[in-house]
PDB file of C-alpha atoms in Angstrom:
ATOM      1  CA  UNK A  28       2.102  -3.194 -24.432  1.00  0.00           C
ATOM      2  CA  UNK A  29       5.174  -5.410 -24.081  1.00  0.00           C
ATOM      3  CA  UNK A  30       7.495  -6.772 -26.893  1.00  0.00           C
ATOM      4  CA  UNK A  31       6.847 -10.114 -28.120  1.00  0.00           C
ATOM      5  CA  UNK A  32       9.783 -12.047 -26.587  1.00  0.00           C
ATOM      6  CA  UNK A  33       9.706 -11.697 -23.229  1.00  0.00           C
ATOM      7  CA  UNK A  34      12.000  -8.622 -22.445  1.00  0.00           C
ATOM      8  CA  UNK A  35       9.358  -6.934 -20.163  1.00  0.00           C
ATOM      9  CA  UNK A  36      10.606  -5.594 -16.924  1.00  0.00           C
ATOM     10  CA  UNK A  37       8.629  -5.556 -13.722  1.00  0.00           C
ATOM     11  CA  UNK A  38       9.365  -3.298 -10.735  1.00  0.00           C
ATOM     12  CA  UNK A  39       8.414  -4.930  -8.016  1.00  0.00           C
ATOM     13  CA  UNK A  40       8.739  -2.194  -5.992  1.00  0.00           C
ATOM     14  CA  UNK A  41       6.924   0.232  -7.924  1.00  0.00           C
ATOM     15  CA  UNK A  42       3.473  -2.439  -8.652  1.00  0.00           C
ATOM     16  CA  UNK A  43       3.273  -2.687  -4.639  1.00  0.00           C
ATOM     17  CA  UNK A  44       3.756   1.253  -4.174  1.00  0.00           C
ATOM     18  CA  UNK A  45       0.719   1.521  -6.712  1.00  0.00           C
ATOM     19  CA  UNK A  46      -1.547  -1.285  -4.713  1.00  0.00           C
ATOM     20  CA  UNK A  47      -0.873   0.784  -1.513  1.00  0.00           C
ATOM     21  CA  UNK A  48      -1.839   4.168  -3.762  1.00  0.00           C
ATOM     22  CA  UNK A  49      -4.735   2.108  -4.934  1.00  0.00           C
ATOM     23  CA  UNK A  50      -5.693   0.716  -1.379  1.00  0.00           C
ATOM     24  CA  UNK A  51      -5.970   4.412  -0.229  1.00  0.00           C
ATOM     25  CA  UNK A  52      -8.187   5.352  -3.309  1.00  0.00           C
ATOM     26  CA  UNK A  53     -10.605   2.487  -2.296  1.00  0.00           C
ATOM     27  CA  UNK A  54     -10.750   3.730   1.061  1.00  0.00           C
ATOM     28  CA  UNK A  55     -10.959   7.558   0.791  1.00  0.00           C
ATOM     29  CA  UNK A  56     -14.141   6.866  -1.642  1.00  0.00           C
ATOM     30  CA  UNK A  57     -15.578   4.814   0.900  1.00  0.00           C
ATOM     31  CA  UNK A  58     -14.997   7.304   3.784  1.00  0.00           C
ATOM     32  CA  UNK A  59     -17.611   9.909   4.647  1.00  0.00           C
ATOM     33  CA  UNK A  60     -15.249  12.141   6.020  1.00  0.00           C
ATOM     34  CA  UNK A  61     -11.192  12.340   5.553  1.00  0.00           C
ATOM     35  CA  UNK A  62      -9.098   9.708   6.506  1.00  0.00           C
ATOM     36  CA  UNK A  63      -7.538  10.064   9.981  1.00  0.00           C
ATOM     37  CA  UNK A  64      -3.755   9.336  10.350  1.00  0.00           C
ATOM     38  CA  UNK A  65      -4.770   6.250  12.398  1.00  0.00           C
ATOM     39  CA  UNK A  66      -6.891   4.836   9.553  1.00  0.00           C
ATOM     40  CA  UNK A  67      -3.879   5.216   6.786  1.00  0.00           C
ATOM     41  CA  UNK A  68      -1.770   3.626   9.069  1.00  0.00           C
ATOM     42  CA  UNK A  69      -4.597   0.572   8.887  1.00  0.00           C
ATOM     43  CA  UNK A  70      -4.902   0.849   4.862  1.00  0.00           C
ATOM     44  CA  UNK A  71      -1.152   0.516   4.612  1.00  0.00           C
ATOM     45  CA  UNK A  72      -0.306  -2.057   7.853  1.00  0.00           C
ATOM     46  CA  UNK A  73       1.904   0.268   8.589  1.00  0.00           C
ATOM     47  CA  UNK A  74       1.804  -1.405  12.554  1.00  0.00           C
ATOM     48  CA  UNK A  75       1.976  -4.882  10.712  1.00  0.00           C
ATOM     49  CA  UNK A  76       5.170  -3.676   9.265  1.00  0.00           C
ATOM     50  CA  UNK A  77       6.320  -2.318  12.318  1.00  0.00           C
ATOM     51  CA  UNK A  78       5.798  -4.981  14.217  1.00  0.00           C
ATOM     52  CA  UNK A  79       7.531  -7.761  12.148  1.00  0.00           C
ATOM     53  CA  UNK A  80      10.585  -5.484  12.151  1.00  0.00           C
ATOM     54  CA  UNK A  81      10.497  -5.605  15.764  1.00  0.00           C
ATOM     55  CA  UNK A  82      10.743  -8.901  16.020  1.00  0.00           C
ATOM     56  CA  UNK A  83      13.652 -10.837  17.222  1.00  0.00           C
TER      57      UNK A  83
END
């Protein structure tokens, strides 16, 4: 629980890592089978990500 006053820290970094964990958690249950490489990629727009860094 945080202080009373406001001195709580948030890693922004760290809350999106654990929505990606928590994305892949949601979709593993929901798989009948393991995820393939290619689905991963999908749960984590990993080619969303690579795409915007391609662009000019």
């Amino acid at each position: 629980m945080a202080p009373v006053g406001g001195t709580a820290v948030q890693d922004h970094v760290a809350l999106a890592e654990i929505e990606l964990c928590g994305d892949l958690i949601i979709a593993a249950s929901a798989a009948q089978d393991r995820l393939s490489l290619e689905s991963i990629d999908e749960v984590l727009k990993v080619a969303e990500e690579r795409d915007a860094s391609n662009r000019p």
